[in-house]
Amino acid sequence: MTPEDRFPGPELPESGPRARMAVDPGSYGHEGGLHGGPQQSWPGLDAQSGGPGPQVARGWFEEAAVQAAQDVHLVAQDPPTLDLGAPVATPSPAEPAGAVAAVPDPDPDQPVGPLYVVGDVHGYLDELRDALREQGLVDAEGHWSAGRSRIWFLGDFTDRGPDGIGVIDLVMQLAAEAAAAGGYCRALMGNHELLLLGAHRWADEPVQSTAGTASFLAAWRLNGGQQQDMDRLEPHHISWLARLPAVAVEDGHLLLHSDTTAYLEYGGSIDEVNDTVHQVLASDDAAEWWDCFRRFTKRFAFRGDTGPASVGELLDAYGGHRVVHGHSPIPYLTGDAHSEDGHASRVVTGPHVYADDLAVAMDGGVTMEGKLLVARLPLG
């Protein structure tokens, strides 16, 4: 299936998950709007505030995971994609990663381990396990084996692929195991997390968008939503997803899901952006939910002559010296995707560095027979 994100409306009738289909890369980023919606609370979130509150502690991600474990155009100046090369060896804990209770308490005086990022997974659980194993981050059974290494997932765990809930469960498991070993495994909120949460909460409640009558459920189905994921979505998944940050900085890298400047519309600092997104998800305003999803579905802001300036706006506001993002598949960024069938004319071998060396794209196009990318930062 091609990776285009669409909004439902008269010109795009509601449908289920689509087979590989013709896509016009220039049609990405349609606008939409939503009004009204039922008041509803989620299990696992505070009944009064509806969410975790303005500030979310940095360690919440690991704590929640431990609890759960226990329970287009080619831009000529762009450099070529980088081959990932051979994996870099990382230290392993003394005990098997699966035996979380047997891992000794980490020594805070030891230096942190290497930093890795993971691009869009979209339900491809087997491919994720293989990619993590190739980098020495998990063992043959899929348990953490990377000691004090650090991983950030860039969002979009579900939709289009066969096992989105399995992906979420694996990430939560690895977060618990990594924390016990002195490393960490964390994740950002992507637009498909927003869409899944919206489809669960607002379902097929009719809403009026600029494209006509729509619903979160219709948009979710139109964008590859898998019924088996919705059927298996549990309260602890919902609570965990709703508290993911939208933006982070690590080792001078500004980590985002989407290649858009829309983050600036939610705050002038990382804390402000994350707090605002969490407040939206804690609200009963479906219009705000839809607007948040719509904004983070925009793409391609870092491409072309104005791309470096757009990246610079984000770096000036949030810090870091380079943006690392997912969302837009590399074949579309480089102009190597065929609009006729969504396939790429060139195999993706690694991350794509572009925008005057200020941006790194990590969506290898696994949904279009590409590659699920896991890369160590910094890239050369």
Tab-separated table of C-alpha atoms in Angstrom:
chain	number	residue	atom	x	y	z
A	1	MET	CA	0.000	0.000	0.000
A	2	THR	CA	1.200	3.470	-0.757
A	3	PRO	CA	1.941	5.740	2.205
A	4	GLU	CA	-0.344	8.669	1.369
A	5	ASP	CA	-2.401	10.079	4.232
A	6	ARG	CA	-5.928	10.992	3.166
A	7	PHE	CA	-8.965	12.652	4.694
A	8	PRO	CA	-12.457	11.326	4.053
A	9	GLY	CA	-14.974	13.346	2.079
A	10	PRO	CA	-17.249	13.159	-0.953
A	11	GLU	CA	-14.348	12.871	-3.377
A	12	LEU	CA	-12.819	10.047	-1.329
A	13	PRO	CA	-15.647	7.720	-0.243
A	14	GLU	CA	-15.215	5.723	2.922
A	15	SER	CA	-13.455	2.427	2.396
A	16	GLY	CA	-11.448	-0.153	4.213
A	17	PRO	CA	-7.709	-0.713	3.889
A	18	ARG	CA	-6.630	-0.359	0.279
A	19	ALA	CA	-4.339	-2.439	-1.847
A	20	ARG	CA	-1.379	-0.715	-3.474
A	21	MET	CA	-2.910	2.195	-5.288
A	22	ALA	CA	-1.990	5.042	-7.582
A	23	VAL	CA	-0.855	8.119	-5.664
A	24	ASP	CA	-0.087	11.658	-6.683
A	25	PRO	CA	2.733	12.708	-4.346
A	26	GLY	CA	1.643	16.311	-4.748
A	27	SER	CA	-1.693	15.546	-3.130
A	28	TYR	CA	-0.217	14.976	0.339
A	29	GLY	CA	-1.374	17.285	3.089
A	30	HIS	CA	-5.065	17.888	2.320
A	31	GLU	CA	-6.797	20.218	4.774
A	32	GLY	CA	-9.756	19.206	6.901
A	33	GLY	CA	-11.857	20.259	9.868
A	34	LEU	CA	-14.027	18.639	12.514
A	35	HIS	CA	-16.713	19.912	14.853
A	36	GLY	CA	-18.535	18.344	17.728
A	37	GLY	CA	-18.284	14.886	19.201
A	38	PRO	CA	-19.423	12.926	22.211
A	39	GLN	CA	-18.017	13.463	25.668
A	40	GLN	CA	-16.195	10.352	26.720
A	41	SER	CA	-13.485	9.319	29.139
A	42	TRP	CA	-10.795	6.723	28.627
A	43	PRO	CA	-9.931	3.985	31.053
A	44	GLY	CA	-6.396	4.435	32.337
A	45	LEU	CA	-6.535	8.268	32.368
A	46	ASP	CA	-7.433	10.478	35.310
A	47	ALA	CA	-11.206	10.991	35.435
A	48	GLN	CA	-10.929	14.638	36.496
A	49	SER	CA	-8.096	15.931	34.343
A	50	GLY	CA	-8.555	13.418	31.521
A	51	GLY	CA	-4.812	13.049	31.183
A	52	PRO	CA	-1.409	13.152	32.844
A	53	GLY	CA	-1.416	16.921	33.480
A	54	PRO	CA	0.743	19.681	31.980
A	55	GLN	CA	4.105	18.149	32.854
A	56	VAL	CA	4.984	14.531	32.111
A	57	ALA	CA	8.085	13.235	33.851
A	58	ARG	CA	10.866	11.986	31.607
A	59	GLY	CA	10.830	8.610	33.295
A	60	TRP	CA	7.091	8.012	32.834
A	61	PHE	CA	7.661	6.179	29.560
A	62	GLU	CA	9.813	3.535	31.231
A	63	GLU	CA	7.544	3.287	34.289
A	64	ALA	CA	4.444	2.726	32.170
A	65	ALA	CA	6.246	0.160	30.065
A	66	VAL	CA	7.429	-1.747	33.149
A	67	GLN	CA	3.869	-1.789	34.445
A	68	ALA	CA	2.531	-2.986	31.107
A	69	ALA	CA	5.183	-5.666	30.867
A	70	GLN	CA	4.171	-6.843	34.197
A	71	ASP	CA	0.555	-6.712	33.180
A	72	VAL	CA	7.129	14.828	-5.737
A	73	HIS	CA	10.230	16.128	-6.975
A	74	LEU	CA	13.924	15.294	-6.685
A	75	VAL	CA	15.876	18.143	-5.101
A	76	ALA	CA	19.159	18.348	-6.976
A	77	GLN	CA	21.230	19.579	-4.036
A	78	ASP	CA	20.163	16.771	-1.704
A	79	PRO	CA	22.944	14.307	-0.789
A	80	PRO	CA	22.252	10.656	-1.618
A	81	THR	CA	20.811	8.303	0.950
A	82	LEU	CA	23.328	6.845	3.355
A	83	ASP	CA	24.015	3.140	3.434
A	84	LEU	CA	23.494	1.877	6.964
A	85	GLY	CA	26.616	-0.263	6.763
A	86	ALA	CA	27.544	-2.916	9.284
A	87	PRO	CA	25.956	-2.688	12.719
A	88	VAL	CA	28.095	-1.205	15.487
A	89	ALA	CA	28.736	-3.545	18.369
A	90	THR	CA	27.222	-2.454	21.679
A	91	PRO	CA	27.705	-3.828	25.168
A	92	SER	CA	25.300	-6.484	26.380
A	93	PRO	CA	24.060	-6.914	29.946
A	94	ALA	CA	25.573	-9.684	32.003
A	95	GLU	CA	22.290	-11.536	32.094
A	96	PRO	CA	19.949	-12.278	29.188
A	97	ALA	CA	17.831	-9.256	28.336
A	98	GLY	CA	14.658	-11.233	28.836
A	99	ALA	CA	15.503	-11.849	32.497
A	100	VAL	CA	14.675	-8.315	33.564
A	101	ALA	CA	14.714	-9.073	37.286
A	102	ALA	CA	18.260	-10.494	37.039
A	103	VAL	CA	19.789	-7.371	35.472
A	104	PRO	CA	21.798	-5.431	38.094
A	105	ASP	CA	21.004	-1.823	38.864
A	106	PRO	CA	22.786	0.446	36.352
A	107	ASP	CA	25.808	2.409	37.497
A	108	PRO	CA	24.997	6.115	37.083
A	109	ASP	CA	28.727	6.878	36.760
A	110	GLN	CA	28.994	4.847	33.568
A	111	PRO	CA	28.716	6.742	30.279
A	112	VAL	CA	25.502	6.479	28.307
A	113	GLY	CA	25.373	4.100	25.372
A	114	PRO	CA	24.980	4.890	21.686
A	115	LEU	CA	21.805	6.515	20.345
A	116	TYR	CA	19.574	4.867	17.720
A	117	VAL	CA	16.422	5.975	15.927
A	118	VAL	CA	13.738	3.837	14.301
A	119	GLY	CA	11.582	4.972	11.398
A	120	ASP	CA	7.911	4.273	10.711
A	121	VAL	CA	6.947	0.667	11.499
A	122	HIS	CA	3.252	0.589	10.472
A	123	GLY	CA	2.504	-2.825	11.891
A	124	TYR	CA	5.429	-4.705	10.324
A	125	LEU	CA	6.424	-6.550	13.480
A	126	ASP	CA	8.653	-9.199	11.900
A	127	GLU	CA	10.560	-6.590	9.929
A	128	LEU	CA	11.037	-4.547	13.101
A	129	ARG	CA	12.436	-7.495	15.032
A	130	ASP	CA	14.795	-8.286	12.154
A	131	ALA	CA	16.015	-4.696	11.877
A	132	LEU	CA	16.631	-4.399	15.619
A	133	ARG	CA	18.427	-7.748	15.660
A	134	GLU	CA	20.664	-6.706	12.752
A	135	GLN	CA	21.810	-3.730	14.826
A	136	GLY	CA	22.477	-5.902	17.876
A	137	LEU	CA	19.717	-4.265	19.896
A	138	VAL	CA	17.642	-7.378	20.581
A	139	ASP	CA	18.470	-11.058	20.815
A	140	ALA	CA	17.038	-13.941	18.805
A	141	GLU	CA	13.941	-14.002	21.038
A	142	GLY	CA	13.318	-10.275	20.623
A	143	HIS	CA	14.518	-9.193	24.074
A	144	TRP	CA	16.725	-6.184	24.792
A	145	SER	CA	20.406	-7.057	24.411
A	146	ALA	CA	22.006	-3.619	24.027
A	147	GLY	CA	22.940	-2.706	27.592
A	148	ARG	CA	22.986	1.083	28.060
A	149	SER	CA	22.117	1.868	24.446
A	150	ARG	CA	19.295	4.310	23.771
A	151	ILE	CA	16.517	4.105	21.168
A	152	TRP	CA	13.903	6.586	20.013
A	153	PHE	CA	11.036	5.366	17.852
A	154	LEU	CA	9.780	8.185	15.623
A	155	GLY	CA	6.105	7.167	15.664
A	156	ASP	CA	3.525	5.447	13.448
A	157	PHE	CA	3.414	1.991	15.008
A	158	THR	CA	0.111	0.874	13.486
A	159	ASP	CA	-1.997	0.891	10.298
A	160	ARG	CA	-1.284	-0.640	6.878
A	161	GLY	CA	0.765	-3.534	8.269
A	162	PRO	CA	-0.366	-6.826	9.816
A	163	ASP	CA	0.325	-6.393	13.557
A	164	GLY	CA	0.297	-2.863	14.932
A	165	ILE	CA	-0.650	-3.921	18.459
A	166	GLY	CA	2.191	-6.435	18.417
A	167	VAL	CA	4.539	-3.562	17.547
A	168	ILE	CA	3.251	-1.471	20.460
A	169	ASP	CA	3.610	-4.419	22.826
A	170	LEU	CA	7.193	-4.992	21.688
A	171	VAL	CA	8.154	-1.332	22.167
A	172	MET	CA	6.618	-1.309	25.653
A	173	GLN	CA	8.442	-4.534	26.502
A	174	LEU	CA	11.766	-3.144	25.274
A	175	ALA	CA	11.238	0.055	27.259
A	176	ALA	CA	10.970	-1.987	30.455
A	177	GLU	CA	13.939	-4.209	29.610
A	178	ALA	CA	16.157	-1.337	28.480
A	179	ALA	CA	15.435	0.657	31.636
A	180	ALA	CA	16.413	-2.334	33.763
A	181	ALA	CA	19.694	-2.624	31.844
A	182	GLY	CA	20.602	1.043	32.208
A	183	GLY	CA	19.563	2.148	28.716
A	184	TYR	CA	16.230	3.316	27.419
A	185	CYS	CA	13.691	2.797	24.664
A	186	ARG	CA	11.330	5.739	24.059
A	187	ALA	CA	8.919	6.830	21.375
A	188	LEU	CA	7.287	9.853	19.766
A	189	MET	CA	3.655	10.303	18.850
A	190	GLY	CA	3.019	10.109	15.111
A	191	ASN	CA	-0.032	11.158	13.167
A	192	HIS	CA	-1.220	7.535	13.022
A	193	GLU	CA	-1.193	7.344	16.825
A	194	LEU	CA	-3.454	10.405	16.835
A	195	LEU	CA	-5.667	8.789	14.217
A	196	LEU	CA	-5.957	5.464	16.052
A	197	LEU	CA	-6.803	7.194	19.318
A	198	GLY	CA	-9.347	9.379	17.540
A	199	ALA	CA	-10.981	6.420	15.820
A	200	HIS	CA	-11.241	4.619	19.147
A	201	ARG	CA	-12.685	7.569	21.019
A	202	TRP	CA	-14.912	9.255	18.417
A	203	ALA	CA	-15.613	6.216	16.211
A	204	ASP	CA	-17.965	6.956	13.294
A	205	GLU	CA	-19.587	10.029	14.868
A	206	PRO	CA	-20.476	12.175	11.804
A	207	VAL	CA	-18.413	15.349	11.624
A	208	GLN	CA	-18.337	18.220	9.176
A	209	SER	CA	-14.963	18.889	7.569
A	210	THR	CA	-13.997	21.117	4.679
A	211	ALA	CA	-14.052	17.979	2.512
A	212	GLY	CA	-17.608	17.173	3.589
A	213	THR	CA	-19.041	14.819	6.163
A	214	ALA	CA	-16.320	12.700	7.706
A	215	SER	CA	-15.385	10.740	10.810
A	216	PHE	CA	-12.244	9.612	12.549
A	217	LEU	CA	-13.170	6.007	11.870
A	218	ALA	CA	-13.534	6.688	8.150
A	219	ALA	CA	-10.184	8.481	8.072
A	220	TRP	CA	-8.557	5.631	9.982
A	221	ARG	CA	-9.897	3.038	7.550
A	222	LEU	CA	-8.920	5.176	4.595
A	223	ASN	CA	-5.364	5.362	5.904
A	224	GLY	CA	-4.861	1.635	6.368
A	225	GLY	CA	-6.501	1.044	9.727
A	226	GLN	CA	-6.573	-2.658	10.554
A	227	GLN	CA	-9.631	-3.975	12.378
A	228	GLN	CA	-7.579	-6.544	14.277
A	229	ASP	CA	-5.575	-3.681	15.826
A	230	MET	CA	-8.729	-1.915	16.986
A	231	ASP	CA	-10.108	-5.181	18.377
A	232	ARG	CA	-6.924	-5.784	20.383
A	233	LEU	CA	-6.467	-2.203	21.621
A	234	GLU	CA	-6.589	-2.274	25.436
A	235	PRO	CA	-6.766	0.467	28.087
A	236	HIS	CA	-3.048	0.276	28.875
A	237	HIS	CA	-2.220	0.756	25.172
A	238	ILE	CA	-4.491	3.804	25.024
A	239	SER	CA	-3.028	5.366	28.164
A	240	TRP	CA	0.536	4.779	26.958
A	241	LEU	CA	-0.082	6.156	23.461
A	242	ALA	CA	-1.889	9.251	24.742
A	243	ARG	CA	1.124	10.277	26.822
A	244	LEU	CA	3.827	9.947	24.187
A	245	PRO	CA	5.731	13.179	23.523
A	246	ALA	CA	5.505	14.852	20.135
A	247	VAL	CA	9.010	16.364	20.176
A	248	ALA	CA	12.330	15.546	21.855
A	249	VAL	CA	15.992	16.560	21.647
A	250	GLU	CA	18.710	13.988	22.163
A	251	ASP	CA	22.444	14.494	21.640
A	252	GLY	CA	21.792	17.596	19.562
A	253	HIS	CA	19.208	15.896	17.357
A	254	LEU	CA	15.707	17.373	17.213
A	255	LEU	CA	13.448	14.335	16.931
A	256	LEU	CA	10.052	14.739	15.239
A	257	HIS	CA	7.627	12.415	13.551
A	258	SER	CA	6.476	14.704	10.753
A	259	ASP	CA	8.511	16.850	8.389
A	260	THR	CA	6.373	19.911	9.054
A	261	THR	CA	6.701	23.235	10.868
A	262	ALA	CA	3.214	22.743	12.356
A	263	TYR	CA	4.840	21.952	15.715
A	264	LEU	CA	5.529	25.682	16.058
A	265	GLU	CA	1.772	26.263	16.214
A	266	TYR	CA	1.634	24.294	19.482
A	267	GLY	CA	4.356	26.103	21.412
A	268	GLY	CA	7.721	27.804	21.361
A	269	SER	CA	9.487	25.154	23.421
A	270	ILE	CA	9.531	21.369	23.528
A	271	ASP	CA	7.710	21.336	26.865
A	272	GLU	CA	5.014	23.649	25.525
A	273	VAL	CA	4.436	21.525	22.427
A	274	ASN	CA	4.202	18.284	24.366
A	275	ASP	CA	1.983	19.819	27.038
A	276	THR	CA	-0.364	21.284	24.428
A	277	VAL	CA	-0.725	18.004	22.549
A	278	HIS	CA	-1.429	16.158	25.794
A	279	GLN	CA	-4.016	18.764	26.736
A	280	VAL	CA	-5.727	18.291	23.367
A	281	LEU	CA	-5.934	14.546	23.934
A	282	ALA	CA	-7.256	15.123	27.455
A	283	SER	CA	-10.032	17.363	26.139
A	284	ASP	CA	-13.529	16.567	24.923
A	285	ASP	CA	-13.166	18.821	21.878
A	286	ALA	CA	-13.197	16.644	18.782
A	287	ALA	CA	-12.421	19.679	16.609
A	288	GLU	CA	-9.117	20.153	18.404
A	289	TRP	CA	-8.356	16.467	18.008
A	290	TRP	CA	-8.986	16.575	14.291
A	291	ASP	CA	-6.990	19.769	13.848
A	292	CYS	CA	-4.040	18.206	15.682
A	293	PHE	CA	-4.176	15.133	13.436
A	294	ARG	CA	-4.491	17.310	10.322
A	295	ARG	CA	-1.518	19.503	11.237
A	296	PHE	CA	0.794	16.572	11.984
A	297	THR	CA	-0.192	14.896	8.716
A	298	LYS	CA	1.395	17.733	6.723
A	299	ARG	CA	4.732	16.964	5.110
A	300	PHE	CA	7.585	17.991	2.790
A	301	ALA	CA	8.339	21.268	4.632
A	302	PHE	CA	12.080	20.573	4.544
A	303	ARG	CA	12.306	19.831	0.833
A	304	GLY	CA	13.249	22.311	-1.914
A	305	ASP	CA	14.805	25.763	-1.780
A	306	THR	CA	12.919	26.816	1.356
A	307	GLY	CA	13.590	23.569	3.213
A	308	PRO	CA	16.731	24.632	5.101
A	309	ALA	CA	14.992	27.767	6.369
A	310	SER	CA	12.036	25.697	7.596
A	311	VAL	CA	14.368	23.351	9.450
A	312	GLY	CA	16.137	26.366	10.888
A	313	GLU	CA	12.885	27.691	12.353
A	314	LEU	CA	12.410	24.486	14.310
A	315	LEU	CA	16.032	24.290	15.442
A	316	ASP	CA	15.967	27.905	16.595
A	317	ALA	CA	12.828	27.284	18.634
A	318	TYR	CA	13.544	23.857	20.095
A	319	GLY	CA	17.314	23.406	19.981
A	320	GLY	CA	19.576	20.887	18.316
A	321	HIS	CA	21.656	21.117	15.182
A	322	ARG	CA	19.801	18.655	12.946
A	323	VAL	CA	16.226	17.411	12.587
A	324	VAL	CA	15.565	13.658	12.425
A	325	HIS	CA	12.064	12.684	11.278
A	326	GLY	CA	9.880	9.922	9.865
A	327	HIS	CA	6.473	10.293	8.190
A	328	SER	CA	7.446	10.987	4.549
A	329	PRO	CA	8.870	7.904	2.819
A	330	ILE	CA	12.315	8.487	1.374
A	331	PRO	CA	11.274	7.440	-2.173
A	332	TYR	CA	8.820	10.351	-2.218
A	333	LEU	CA	11.367	12.793	-0.830
A	334	THR	CA	13.900	11.832	-3.474
A	335	GLY	CA	11.444	11.524	-6.353
A	336	ASP	CA	12.093	7.795	-6.766
A	337	ALA	CA	8.509	6.670	-6.172
A	338	HIS	CA	6.271	5.752	-9.103
A	339	SER	CA	2.868	7.401	-8.733
A	340	GLU	CA	1.366	4.631	-10.864
A	341	ASP	CA	1.852	1.862	-8.331
A	342	GLY	CA	3.587	3.390	-5.328
A	343	HIS	CA	6.748	1.346	-5.840
A	344	ALA	CA	10.200	2.907	-5.720
A	345	SER	CA	12.597	2.809	-8.648
A	346	ARG	CA	15.591	2.686	-6.320
A	347	VAL	CA	16.033	0.533	-3.228
A	348	VAL	CA	16.335	2.454	0.029
A	349	THR	CA	19.550	1.427	1.799
A	350	GLY	CA	19.662	3.920	4.629
A	351	PRO	CA	18.546	7.307	5.969
A	352	HIS	CA	18.270	10.284	3.619
A	353	VAL	CA	20.213	13.418	4.551
A	354	TYR	CA	18.948	16.581	2.872
A	355	ALA	CA	18.041	20.276	3.392
A	356	ASP	CA	21.676	21.392	3.359
A	357	ASP	CA	22.584	18.549	5.705
A	358	LEU	CA	20.114	19.797	8.337
A	359	ALA	CA	17.491	17.038	8.055
A	360	VAL	CA	17.549	13.246	8.192
A	361	ALA	CA	14.578	11.240	6.894
A	362	MET	CA	14.060	7.834	8.505
A	363	ASP	CA	10.926	6.439	6.819
A	364	GLY	CA	12.364	3.837	4.481
A	365	GLY	CA	8.969	2.999	2.984
A	366	VAL	CA	8.323	-0.398	4.545
A	367	THR	CA	4.682	-0.116	3.422
A	368	MET	CA	5.797	0.205	-0.204
A	369	GLU	CA	8.239	-2.713	-0.228
A	370	GLY	CA	11.016	-0.514	1.091
A	371	LYS	CA	13.135	-0.904	4.209
A	372	LEU	CA	12.353	-0.479	7.894
A	373	LEU	CA	15.226	1.715	9.033
A	374	VAL	CA	17.107	1.551	12.309
A	375	ALA	CA	20.150	3.831	12.394
A	376	ARG	CA	22.759	4.933	14.882
A	377	LEU	CA	23.210	8.674	15.384
A	378	PRO	CA	25.053	10.777	14.464
A	379	LEU	CA	25.175	10.065	10.762
A	380	GLY	CA	28.155	11.243	8.723
